[in-house]
mmCIF file of C-alpha atoms and ligand atoms in Angstrom:
data_model
loop_
_atom_site.group_PDB
_atom_site.id
_atom_site.type_symbol
_atom_site.label_atom_id
_atom_site.label_comp_id
_atom_site.label_asym_id
_atom_site.label_seq_id
_atom_site.Cartn_x
_atom_site.Cartn_y
_atom_site.Cartn_z
ATOM 1 C CA MET N 1 -7.484 24.489 7.543
ATOM 2 C CA MET N 2 -9.683 21.518 6.592
ATOM 3 C CA ARG N 3 -12.734 22.209 4.456
ATOM 4 C CA VAL N 4 -16.086 20.725 5.315
ATOM 5 C CA LEU N 5 -18.977 20.455 2.933
ATOM 6 C CA LEU N 6 -22.177 20.695 4.946
ATOM 7 C CA VAL N 7 -25.290 19.441 3.189
ATOM 8 C CA GLU N 8 -28.527 20.464 4.879
ATOM 9 C CA ASP N 9 -31.856 21.551 3.447
ATOM 10 C CA ASP N 10 -32.921 23.418 6.555
ATOM 11 C CA PHE N 11 -31.281 26.798 6.297
ATOM 12 C CA VAL N 12 -31.418 27.723 9.981
ATOM 13 C CA THR N 13 -29.901 24.416 11.148
ATOM 14 C CA ALA N 14 -27.269 24.739 8.450
ATOM 15 C CA GLU N 15 -26.218 28.239 9.469
ATOM 16 C CA LEU N 16 -26.019 27.275 13.138
ATOM 17 C CA LEU N 17 -23.871 24.240 12.461
ATOM 18 C CA ALA N 18 -21.674 26.151 10.062
ATOM 19 C CA ALA N 19 -21.006 28.757 12.734
ATOM 20 C CA ASN N 20 -19.999 25.989 15.153
ATOM 21 C CA LEU N 21 -17.704 24.370 12.619
ATOM 22 C CA ARG N 22 -16.011 27.679 11.903
ATOM 23 C CA ASP N 23 -15.406 28.065 15.632
ATOM 24 C CA PHE N 24 -13.735 24.668 15.580
ATOM 25 C CA GLY N 25 -11.422 25.920 12.863
ATOM 26 C CA TYR N 26 -12.985 24.457 9.739
ATOM 27 C CA GLU N 27 -13.688 26.240 6.512
ATOM 28 C CA VAL N 28 -17.322 25.491 5.701
ATOM 29 C CA THR N 29 -19.268 25.427 2.463
ATOM 30 C CA LEU N 30 -23.019 24.960 2.559
ATOM 31 C CA ALA N 31 -25.063 23.018 0.056
ATOM 32 C CA GLY N 32 -28.860 23.052 0.255
ATOM 33 C CA ASP N 33 -29.447 19.674 -1.408
ATOM 34 C CA GLY N 34 -27.743 16.579 -2.761
ATOM 35 C CA GLN N 35 -27.452 17.894 -6.324
ATOM 36 C CA GLU N 36 -25.707 21.033 -5.246
ATOM 37 C CA ALA N 37 -23.474 19.039 -2.893
ATOM 38 C CA PHE N 38 -22.441 16.672 -5.646
ATOM 39 C CA ALA N 39 -21.513 19.583 -7.907
ATOM 40 C CA GLN N 40 -19.298 20.936 -5.113
ATOM 41 C CA ILE N 41 -17.680 17.569 -4.576
ATOM 42 C CA ARG N 42 -16.755 17.389 -8.228
ATOM 43 C CA SER N 43 -14.571 20.441 -7.700
ATOM 44 C CA GLY N 44 -12.226 18.084 -5.835
ATOM 45 C CA ARG N 45 -11.896 20.498 -2.931
ATOM 46 C CA TYR N 46 -13.634 18.449 -0.236
ATOM 47 C CA ARG N 47 -12.486 15.475 1.778
ATOM 48 C CA LEU N 48 -14.973 15.859 4.648
ATOM 49 C CA VAL N 49 -18.709 15.801 4.024
ATOM 50 C CA VAL N 50 -21.443 16.073 6.630
ATOM 51 C CA SER N 51 -24.824 15.448 5.109
ATOM 52 C CA ASP N 52 -28.354 15.335 6.320
ATOM 53 C CA TRP N 53 -30.037 12.060 5.397
ATOM 54 C CA GLU N 54 -33.599 13.189 4.816
ATOM 55 C CA MET N 55 -33.645 15.827 2.129
ATOM 56 C CA PRO N 56 -35.978 16.547 -0.744
ATOM 57 C CA GLY N 57 -34.629 15.171 -4.018
ATOM 58 C CA MET N 58 -31.388 13.298 -3.538
ATOM 59 C CA SER N 59 -31.154 11.765 -0.044
ATOM 60 C CA GLY N 60 -27.962 11.718 1.990
ATOM 61 C CA ALA N 61 -27.560 7.998 1.322
ATOM 62 C CA GLU N 62 -27.960 8.540 -2.408
ATOM 63 C CA LEU N 63 -25.398 11.341 -2.320
ATOM 64 C CA CYS N 64 -23.067 8.944 -0.577
ATOM 65 C CA ARG N 65 -23.535 6.333 -3.308
ATOM 66 C CA GLN N 66 -22.803 8.948 -5.963
ATOM 67 C CA ILE N 67 -19.620 9.956 -4.157
ATOM 68 C CA ARG N 68 -18.430 6.365 -3.946
ATOM 69 C CA ARG N 69 -19.256 5.715 -7.589
ATOM 70 C CA ARG N 70 -17.017 8.407 -8.985
ATOM 71 C CA LEU N 71 -13.272 8.197 -9.263
ATOM 72 C CA SER N 72 -11.573 10.613 -6.945
ATOM 73 C CA SER N 73 -7.973 11.469 -6.251
ATOM 74 C CA GLY N 74 -8.435 10.852 -2.557
ATOM 75 C CA TYR N 75 -10.864 9.350 -0.127
ATOM 76 C CA ILE N 76 -13.903 11.398 0.874
ATOM 77 C CA TYR N 77 -15.087 10.906 4.429
ATOM 78 C CA VAL N 78 -18.857 11.084 4.736
ATOM 79 C CA ILE N 79 -20.876 11.512 7.931
ATOM 80 C CA LEU N 80 -24.642 11.132 7.650
ATOM 81 C CA ALA N 81 -26.958 12.849 10.095
ATOM 82 C CA THR N 82 -30.284 11.186 10.756
ATOM 83 C CA SER N 83 -33.099 11.215 13.230
ATOM 84 C CA TYR N 84 -33.791 7.508 12.620
ATOM 85 C CA ALA N 85 -31.195 5.524 14.508
ATOM 86 C CA ASP N 86 -32.637 2.062 13.805
ATOM 87 C CA VAL N 87 -30.521 -0.825 12.545
ATOM 88 C CA ALA N 88 -32.049 -0.969 9.068
ATOM 89 C CA HIS N 89 -31.162 2.670 8.582
ATOM 90 C CA VAL N 90 -27.592 2.219 9.714
ATOM 91 C CA VAL N 91 -27.196 -0.812 7.449
ATOM 92 C CA GLU N 92 -28.463 1.155 4.473
ATOM 93 C CA GLY N 93 -26.094 3.997 5.289
ATOM 94 C CA ILE N 94 -23.082 1.711 5.560
ATOM 95 C CA GLU N 95 -24.025 0.012 2.326
ATOM 96 C CA ALA N 96 -24.213 3.396 0.678
ATOM 97 C CA GLY N 97 -20.625 3.964 1.827
ATOM 98 C CA ALA N 98 -21.094 6.284 4.809
ATOM 99 C CA ASP N 99 -18.208 6.351 7.264
ATOM 100 C CA ASP N 100 -20.057 7.538 10.335
ATOM 101 C CA PHE N 101 -23.445 8.640 11.636
ATOM 102 C CA LEU N 102 -24.727 11.451 13.744
ATOM 103 C CA ALA N 103 -28.021 11.541 15.591
ATOM 104 C CA LYS N 104 -30.162 14.590 15.011
ATOM 105 C CA PRO N 105 -30.419 17.099 16.516
ATOM 106 C CA ILE N 106 -26.677 17.389 16.001
ATOM 107 C CA ARG N 107 -24.639 18.300 19.042
ATOM 108 C CA PRO N 108 -21.704 20.421 17.913
ATOM 109 C CA GLU N 109 -19.236 18.742 20.299
ATOM 110 C CA GLU N 110 -20.107 15.336 18.933
ATOM 111 C CA LEU N 111 -19.766 16.565 15.380
ATOM 112 C CA ARG N 112 -16.341 17.929 16.252
ATOM 113 C CA VAL N 113 -14.979 14.617 17.553
ATOM 114 C CA ARG N 114 -16.445 12.718 14.626
ATOM 115 C CA LEU N 115 -14.808 15.089 12.170
ATOM 116 C CA ARG N 116 -11.496 14.636 14.005
ATOM 117 C CA ALA N 117 -11.829 10.879 13.587
ATOM 118 C CA GLY N 118 -12.378 11.447 9.889
ATOM 119 C CA GLU N 119 -9.321 13.647 9.664
ATOM 120 C CA ARG N 120 -7.213 10.959 11.325
ATOM 121 C CA LEU N 121 -8.338 8.455 8.739
ATOM 122 C CA LEU N 122 -7.636 10.834 5.879
ATOM 123 C CA ALA N 123 -4.167 11.511 7.301
ATOM 124 C CA LEU N 124 -3.451 7.787 7.266
ATOM 125 C CA GLU N 125 -4.424 7.626 3.637
ATOM 126 C CA GLY N 126 -2.089 10.527 3.017
ATOM 127 C CA ARG N 127 0.704 8.577 4.660
ATOM 128 C CA ASP N 128 0.138 5.522 2.484
ATOM 129 C CA VAL N 129 0.044 7.561 -0.687
ATOM 130 C CA THR N 130 3.208 9.402 0.303
ATOM 131 C CA ILE N 131 5.081 6.201 1.007
ATOM 132 C CA PHE N 132 4.145 4.760 -2.343
ATOM 133 C CA ALA N 133 5.017 8.010 -4.128
ATOM 134 C CA LEU N 134 8.488 7.968 -2.556
ATOM 135 C CA ALA N 135 8.997 4.394 -3.636
ATOM 136 C CA LYS N 136 7.870 5.240 -7.155
ATOM 137 C CA LEU N 137 10.250 8.174 -7.249
ATOM 138 C CA ALA N 138 13.164 5.918 -6.353
ATOM 139 C CA GLU N 139 12.059 3.447 -8.992
ATOM 140 C CA SER N 140 11.643 6.080 -11.683
ATOM 141 C CA ARG N 141 15.367 6.015 -12.442
ATOM 142 C CA ASP N 142 15.022 2.361 -13.278
ATOM 143 C CA PRO N 143 12.456 2.575 -16.078
ATOM 144 C CA ASP N 144 12.586 -1.083 -16.949
ATOM 145 C CA THR N 145 10.651 -2.428 -14.013
ATOM 146 C CA GLY N 146 7.073 -1.433 -14.915
ATOM 147 C CA ALA N 147 4.594 -2.287 -12.202
ATOM 148 C CA HIS N 148 7.234 -4.093 -10.118
ATOM 149 C CA LEU N 149 6.251 -2.381 -6.864
ATOM 150 C CA GLU N 150 2.548 -2.967 -7.394
ATOM 151 C CA ARG N 151 3.070 -6.664 -8.001
ATOM 152 C CA MET N 152 5.648 -7.116 -5.313
ATOM 153 C CA ARG N 153 3.542 -5.758 -2.532
ATOM 154 C CA GLU N 154 0.733 -8.069 -3.577
ATOM 155 C CA TYR N 155 3.113 -11.039 -3.475
ATOM 156 C CA CYS N 156 4.311 -9.985 -0.022
ATOM 157 C CA ARG N 157 0.747 -9.738 1.191
ATOM 158 C CA ILE N 158 -0.117 -13.204 -0.103
ATOM 159 C CA LEU N 159 2.937 -14.777 1.534
ATOM 160 C CA ALA N 160 2.431 -13.012 4.860
ATOM 161 C CA GLU N 161 -1.244 -13.903 4.912
ATOM 162 C CA HIS N 162 -0.404 -17.533 4.360
ATOM 163 C CA LEU N 163 2.334 -17.612 6.998
ATOM 164 C CA GLY N 164 -0.074 -16.062 9.488
ATOM 165 C CA ARG N 165 -2.048 -19.312 9.468
ATOM 166 C CA HIS N 166 1.032 -21.288 10.454
ATOM 167 C CA PRO N 167 1.222 -21.764 14.264
ATOM 168 C CA LYS N 168 4.913 -20.924 14.168
ATOM 169 C CA TYR N 169 4.211 -17.423 12.829
ATOM 170 C CA GLN N 170 0.868 -16.649 14.420
ATOM 171 C CA ALA N 171 2.339 -14.529 17.184
ATOM 172 C CA GLU N 172 4.220 -12.303 14.753
ATOM 173 C CA VAL N 173 1.978 -12.237 11.706
ATOM 174 C CA ASP N 174 -1.492 -10.814 12.250
ATOM 175 C CA GLY N 175 -3.681 -8.665 10.057
ATOM 176 C CA GLU N 176 -1.702 -5.589 11.033
ATOM 177 C CA TYR N 177 1.540 -7.227 9.950
ATOM 178 C CA VAL N 178 0.018 -8.113 6.582
ATOM 179 C CA GLN N 179 -1.061 -4.494 6.112
ATOM 180 C CA LEU N 180 2.355 -3.212 7.133
ATOM 181 C CA ILE N 181 4.281 -5.380 4.723
ATOM 182 C CA TYR N 182 1.925 -4.359 1.930
ATOM 183 C CA LEU N 183 2.557 -0.744 2.810
ATOM 184 C CA THR N 184 6.318 -0.870 3.277
ATOM 185 C CA SER N 185 7.647 -3.485 0.848
ATOM 186 C CA PRO N 186 7.593 -0.970 -2.062
ATOM 187 C CA LEU N 187 10.351 0.894 -0.216
ATOM 188 C CA HIS N 188 12.792 -2.039 -0.463
ATOM 189 C CA ASP N 189 14.935 -0.450 -3.200
ATOM 190 C CA ILE N 190 14.652 3.157 -2.116
ATOM 191 C CA GLY N 191 18.436 3.234 -1.602
ATOM 192 C CA LYS N 192 18.857 2.963 -5.376
ATOM 193 C CA VAL N 193 18.538 6.742 -5.540
ATOM 194 C CA GLY N 194 22.158 6.685 -4.350
ATOM 195 C CA VAL N 195 23.419 4.278 -7.009
ATOM 196 C CA PRO N 196 25.069 5.977 -10.013
ATOM 197 C CA ASP N 197 23.236 5.755 -13.340
ATOM 198 C CA ARG N 198 26.159 4.069 -15.061
ATOM 199 C CA VAL N 199 25.645 1.150 -12.683
ATOM 200 C CA LEU N 200 21.880 1.249 -12.280
ATOM 201 C CA LEU N 201 21.160 1.495 -16.001
ATOM 202 C CA LYS N 202 23.961 -0.705 -17.284
ATOM 203 C CA PRO N 203 22.485 -3.270 -19.647
ATOM 204 C CA GLY N 204 25.148 -5.964 -19.205
ATOM 205 C CA ARG N 205 26.564 -7.880 -16.272
ATOM 206 C CA LEU N 206 28.076 -5.682 -13.552
ATOM 207 C CA ASP N 207 31.814 -5.893 -12.884
ATOM 208 C CA PRO N 208 32.872 -6.451 -9.231
ATOM 209 C CA GLU N 209 33.345 -2.756 -8.503
ATOM 210 C CA GLU N 210 29.949 -1.908 -9.984
ATOM 211 C CA PHE N 211 28.350 -4.745 -8.090
ATOM 212 C CA GLU N 212 29.660 -3.311 -4.830
ATOM 213 C CA LEU N 213 28.054 0.029 -5.702
ATOM 214 C CA MET N 214 24.794 -1.721 -6.493
ATOM 215 C CA LYS N 215 24.851 -3.691 -3.237
ATOM 216 C CA ALA N 216 25.172 -0.434 -1.317
ATOM 217 C CA HIS N 217 21.513 0.329 -2.076
ATOM 218 C CA THR N 218 20.535 -1.903 0.845
ATOM 219 C CA VAL N 219 22.661 -0.034 3.366
ATOM 220 C CA LEU N 220 21.731 3.375 1.955
ATOM 221 C CA GLY N 221 18.012 2.637 2.116
ATOM 222 C CA GLY N 222 18.380 1.050 5.547
ATOM 223 C CA GLN N 223 20.228 4.053 6.946
ATOM 224 C CA THR N 224 17.762 6.562 5.549
ATOM 225 C CA LEU N 225 14.792 4.715 6.990
ATOM 226 C CA GLU N 226 16.638 4.087 10.262
ATOM 227 C CA ALA N 227 17.106 7.827 10.713
ATOM 228 C CA ALA N 228 13.405 8.347 10.077
ATOM 229 C CA ALA N 229 12.482 5.486 12.449
ATOM 230 C CA ARG N 230 14.623 6.984 15.187
ATOM 231 C CA ALA N 231 12.917 10.342 14.811
ATOM 232 C CA HIS N 232 9.486 8.683 14.886
ATOM 233 C CA PRO N 233 9.688 5.650 17.157
ATOM 234 C CA GLU N 234 5.883 5.411 17.208
ATOM 235 C CA ALA N 235 5.769 4.804 13.452
ATOM 236 C CA GLN N 236 6.101 1.020 13.230
ATOM 237 C CA PHE N 237 6.047 1.047 9.485
ATOM 238 C CA LEU N 238 9.399 2.844 9.403
ATOM 239 C CA ALA N 239 11.031 0.089 11.420
ATOM 240 C CA MET N 240 9.666 -2.546 9.074
ATOM 241 C CA ALA N 241 10.620 -0.511 6.004
ATOM 242 C CA ARG N 242 14.165 -0.233 7.361
ATOM 243 C CA ASP N 243 14.419 -3.987 7.944
ATOM 244 C CA ILE N 244 13.149 -4.693 4.453
ATOM 245 C CA ALA N 245 15.483 -2.229 2.747
ATOM 246 C CA LEU N 246 18.451 -3.586 4.656
ATOM 247 C CA THR N 247 17.785 -7.321 4.426
ATOM 248 C CA HIS N 248 15.897 -8.101 1.214
ATOM 249 C CA HIS N 249 19.102 -9.393 -0.424
ATOM 250 C CA GLU N 250 20.184 -11.567 2.469
ATOM 251 C CA ARG N 251 19.992 -15.288 1.809
ATOM 252 C CA PHE N 252 18.792 -18.014 4.139
ATOM 253 C CA ASP N 253 22.185 -19.771 3.922
ATOM 254 C CA GLY N 254 24.097 -16.615 4.842
ATOM 255 C CA ARG N 255 25.509 -16.004 1.357
ATOM 256 C CA GLY N 256 23.556 -12.822 0.695
ATOM 257 C CA TYR N 257 24.406 -9.195 1.310
ATOM 258 C CA PRO N 258 25.059 -6.713 2.866
ATOM 259 C CA ARG N 259 25.735 -8.474 6.168
ATOM 260 C CA GLY N 260 25.620 -12.160 5.335
ATOM 261 C CA LEU N 261 22.908 -12.854 7.907
ATOM 262 C CA SER N 262 21.409 -16.321 7.863
ATOM 263 C CA GLY N 263 18.216 -18.129 8.843
ATOM 264 C CA GLU N 264 16.125 -16.353 11.404
ATOM 265 C CA GLN N 265 18.751 -13.672 11.928
ATOM 266 C CA ILE N 266 17.101 -12.186 8.858
ATOM 267 C CA PRO N 267 13.852 -10.484 9.882
ATOM 268 C CA LEU N 268 10.794 -12.298 8.576
ATOM 269 C CA CYS N 269 9.760 -9.284 6.483
ATOM 270 C CA GLY N 270 13.164 -9.414 4.752
ATOM 271 C CA ARG N 271 12.794 -13.127 4.028
ATOM 272 C CA ILE N 272 9.315 -12.607 2.586
ATOM 273 C CA THR N 273 10.358 -9.648 0.458
ATOM 274 C CA ALA N 274 13.349 -11.583 -0.858
ATOM 275 C CA LEU N 275 11.143 -14.226 -2.421
ATOM 276 C CA ALA N 276 8.585 -11.751 -3.740
ATOM 277 C CA ASP N 277 11.335 -9.616 -5.286
ATOM 278 C CA VAL N 278 13.089 -12.527 -6.957
ATOM 279 C CA TYR N 279 9.856 -14.020 -8.284
ATOM 280 C CA ASP N 280 8.931 -10.712 -9.855
ATOM 281 C CA ALA N 281 12.416 -10.134 -11.254
ATOM 282 C CA LEU N 282 12.290 -13.605 -12.824
ATOM 283 C CA THR N 283 8.852 -13.315 -14.349
ATOM 284 C CA THR N 284 9.291 -9.895 -15.919
ATOM 285 C CA LYS N 285 11.402 -8.735 -18.775
ATOM 286 C CA ARG N 286 14.452 -6.634 -17.948
ATOM 287 C CA VAL N 287 17.001 -5.014 -20.241
ATOM 288 C CA TYR N 288 19.368 -7.898 -19.728
ATOM 289 C CA LYS N 289 16.881 -10.778 -19.882
ATOM 290 C CA PRO N 290 13.455 -11.853 -21.102
ATOM 291 C CA GLY N 291 10.712 -12.722 -18.625
ATOM 292 C CA PHE N 292 10.701 -16.335 -17.481
ATOM 293 C CA SER N 293 7.540 -18.401 -17.321
ATOM 294 C CA HIS N 294 5.901 -19.035 -13.979
ATOM 295 C CA GLU N 295 6.981 -22.677 -14.165
ATOM 296 C CA THR N 296 10.619 -21.760 -14.714
ATOM 297 C CA ALA N 297 10.533 -19.184 -11.935
ATOM 298 C CA LYS N 298 8.928 -21.729 -9.649
ATOM 299 C CA SER N 299 11.578 -24.343 -10.325
ATOM 300 C CA ILE N 300 14.331 -21.791 -9.663
ATOM 301 C CA ILE N 301 12.679 -20.815 -6.378
ATOM 302 C CA LEU N 302 12.263 -24.469 -5.390
ATOM 303 C CA GLU N 303 15.941 -25.015 -6.110
ATOM 304 C CA GLY N 304 16.673 -22.192 -3.676
ATOM 305 C CA ARG N 305 14.564 -23.721 -0.888
ATOM 306 C CA GLY N 306 16.682 -23.632 2.259
ATOM 307 C CA THR N 307 19.654 -22.015 0.485
ATOM 308 C CA HIS N 308 18.484 -18.755 -1.024
ATOM 309 C CA PHE N 309 15.052 -18.775 0.611
ATOM 310 C CA ASP N 310 13.418 -19.695 3.880
ATOM 311 C CA PRO N 311 11.823 -23.133 3.307
ATOM 312 C CA ASP N 312 8.592 -22.055 5.041
ATOM 313 C CA ILE N 313 8.240 -19.137 2.677
ATOM 314 C CA VAL N 314 8.913 -21.306 -0.357
ATOM 315 C CA ASP N 315 6.174 -23.643 0.887
ATOM 316 C CA ALA N 316 3.811 -20.685 1.266
ATOM 317 C CA PHE N 317 4.639 -19.645 -2.293
ATOM 318 C CA VAL N 318 3.903 -23.120 -3.638
ATOM 319 C CA ALA N 319 0.625 -23.267 -1.701
ATOM 320 C CA ARG N 320 -0.435 -19.915 -3.119
ATOM 321 C CA GLU N 321 1.012 -20.044 -6.620
ATOM 322 C CA SER N 322 -2.347 -19.523 -8.292
ATOM 323 C CA ASP N 323 -2.650 -16.234 -6.393
ATOM 324 C CA PHE N 324 0.780 -15.242 -7.640
ATOM 325 C CA LEU N 325 -0.283 -15.951 -11.208
ATOM 326 C CA ALA N 326 -3.477 -13.965 -10.725
ATOM 327 C CA VAL N 327 -1.454 -10.949 -9.599
ATOM 328 C CA TRP N 328 0.885 -11.332 -12.548
ATOM 329 C CA HIS N 329 -2.097 -11.285 -14.906
ATOM 330 C CA ARG N 330 -3.707 -8.340 -13.161
ATOM 331 C CA PHE N 331 -0.643 -6.160 -13.674
ATOM 332 C CA ASN N 332 0.085 -7.667 -17.027
ATOM 333 C CA THR N 333 3.133 -6.227 -18.738
ATOM 334 C CA PRO N 334 3.175 -5.804 -22.529
ATOM 335 C CA SER N 335 5.475 -8.818 -22.992
ATOM 336 C CA PRO N 336 4.202 -11.945 -21.239
ATOM 337 C CA PRO N 337 6.666 -14.431 -19.764
ATOM 338 C CA LEU N 338 8.131 -16.835 -22.317
ATOM 339 C CA ALA N 339 6.669 -20.304 -22.361
ATOM 340 C CA SER N 340 9.958 -22.093 -21.825
ATOM 341 C CA GLY N 341 13.591 -22.251 -22.878
ATOM 342 C CA ASP N 342 14.462 -19.149 -20.926
ATOM 343 C CA LEU N 343 17.947 -17.934 -20.224
ATOM 344 C CA ASP N 344 20.418 -20.075 -18.378
ATOM 345 C CA TYR N 345 20.497 -20.117 -14.618
ATOM 346 C CA PRO N 346 23.499 -17.767 -14.038
ATOM 347 C CA ALA N 347 21.440 -14.940 -15.528
ATOM 348 C CA VAL N 348 19.199 -15.239 -12.514
ATOM 349 C CA SER N 349 21.771 -13.811 -10.149
ATOM 350 C CA ALA N 350 22.030 -10.770 -12.419
ATOM 351 C CA ALA N 351 18.270 -10.468 -12.489
ATOM 352 C CA VAL N 352 17.811 -9.961 -8.811
ATOM 353 C CA VAL N 353 20.279 -7.331 -7.666
HETATM 354 FE FE1 FE2 X 401 17.120 -4.508 -4.001
HETATM 355 FE FE1 FE2 X 402 12.890 -4.988 -6.280
#
């Protein structure tokens, strides 16, 4: 049962509304003013708040600002109830961080549908957090990679955003696509949960048998996500996650794995993730190699234009390299990339399995 915190200074109105909300299946806590409400919110038990705007002391808008100012483990959905429905009021409410408004006197049916909308939004947040937690779990066996997933999804977002401006990609890449790749790219290596430790954690170069085991992470991840996608055909993100897991090690020239797809046989999301993954592997320190400088990584990626990588995506990377650097700095790892004189080129292939 979802809990609702109802903030209302008028006791009679509050009791009436609370009774309605309980009928709708919510568990309701009443707070008589903003101060009391804020103390309740700090308990961490509430995700849905319905607050009167005009109250003595702290107003509903001020309460909203206080909620947005504090760090919380999850999003708090706030609906403000007001008898002034003018534009200036609404603007102030939105600026304060309110999610929705209700006209007073509150009609219970309207409140019910607005709370449902809030619940849908909170459920989406839950989905995103769960996806990232799963990805982190898979990565936790591979302690060397630091904030790899955080950086990689930013790189994917930058590349997708840039490609979306290109007429060739406009039909496929819209804002939704950019969001989806940001959401799902952290799942690319989820199949590594099925790779034995002796292979996954081996500091040196992998022998051919070990390399085969490592390569299997693409198929394992792809199959797992495919099963989930089949069970939930409406969940587009599962289909994209599957494509990414399966194809992020394919190469544009067909010399990648697991299937040796080439060119546009490789889904766009796989081609984007491939570059983002390699760039991050190159620019961060791993057990078997130091981190390369941005310049070195860039020259390696340019060398792979049209062979390892889709030329359009390499061009997007070059156009947006300052954004890549900004992300690298934002998730700075304790050891910055070396200035130059990095390892020799063959080490690169080991860096990006
Ligand atoms: Fe991988
Ligand atoms: Fe990766």
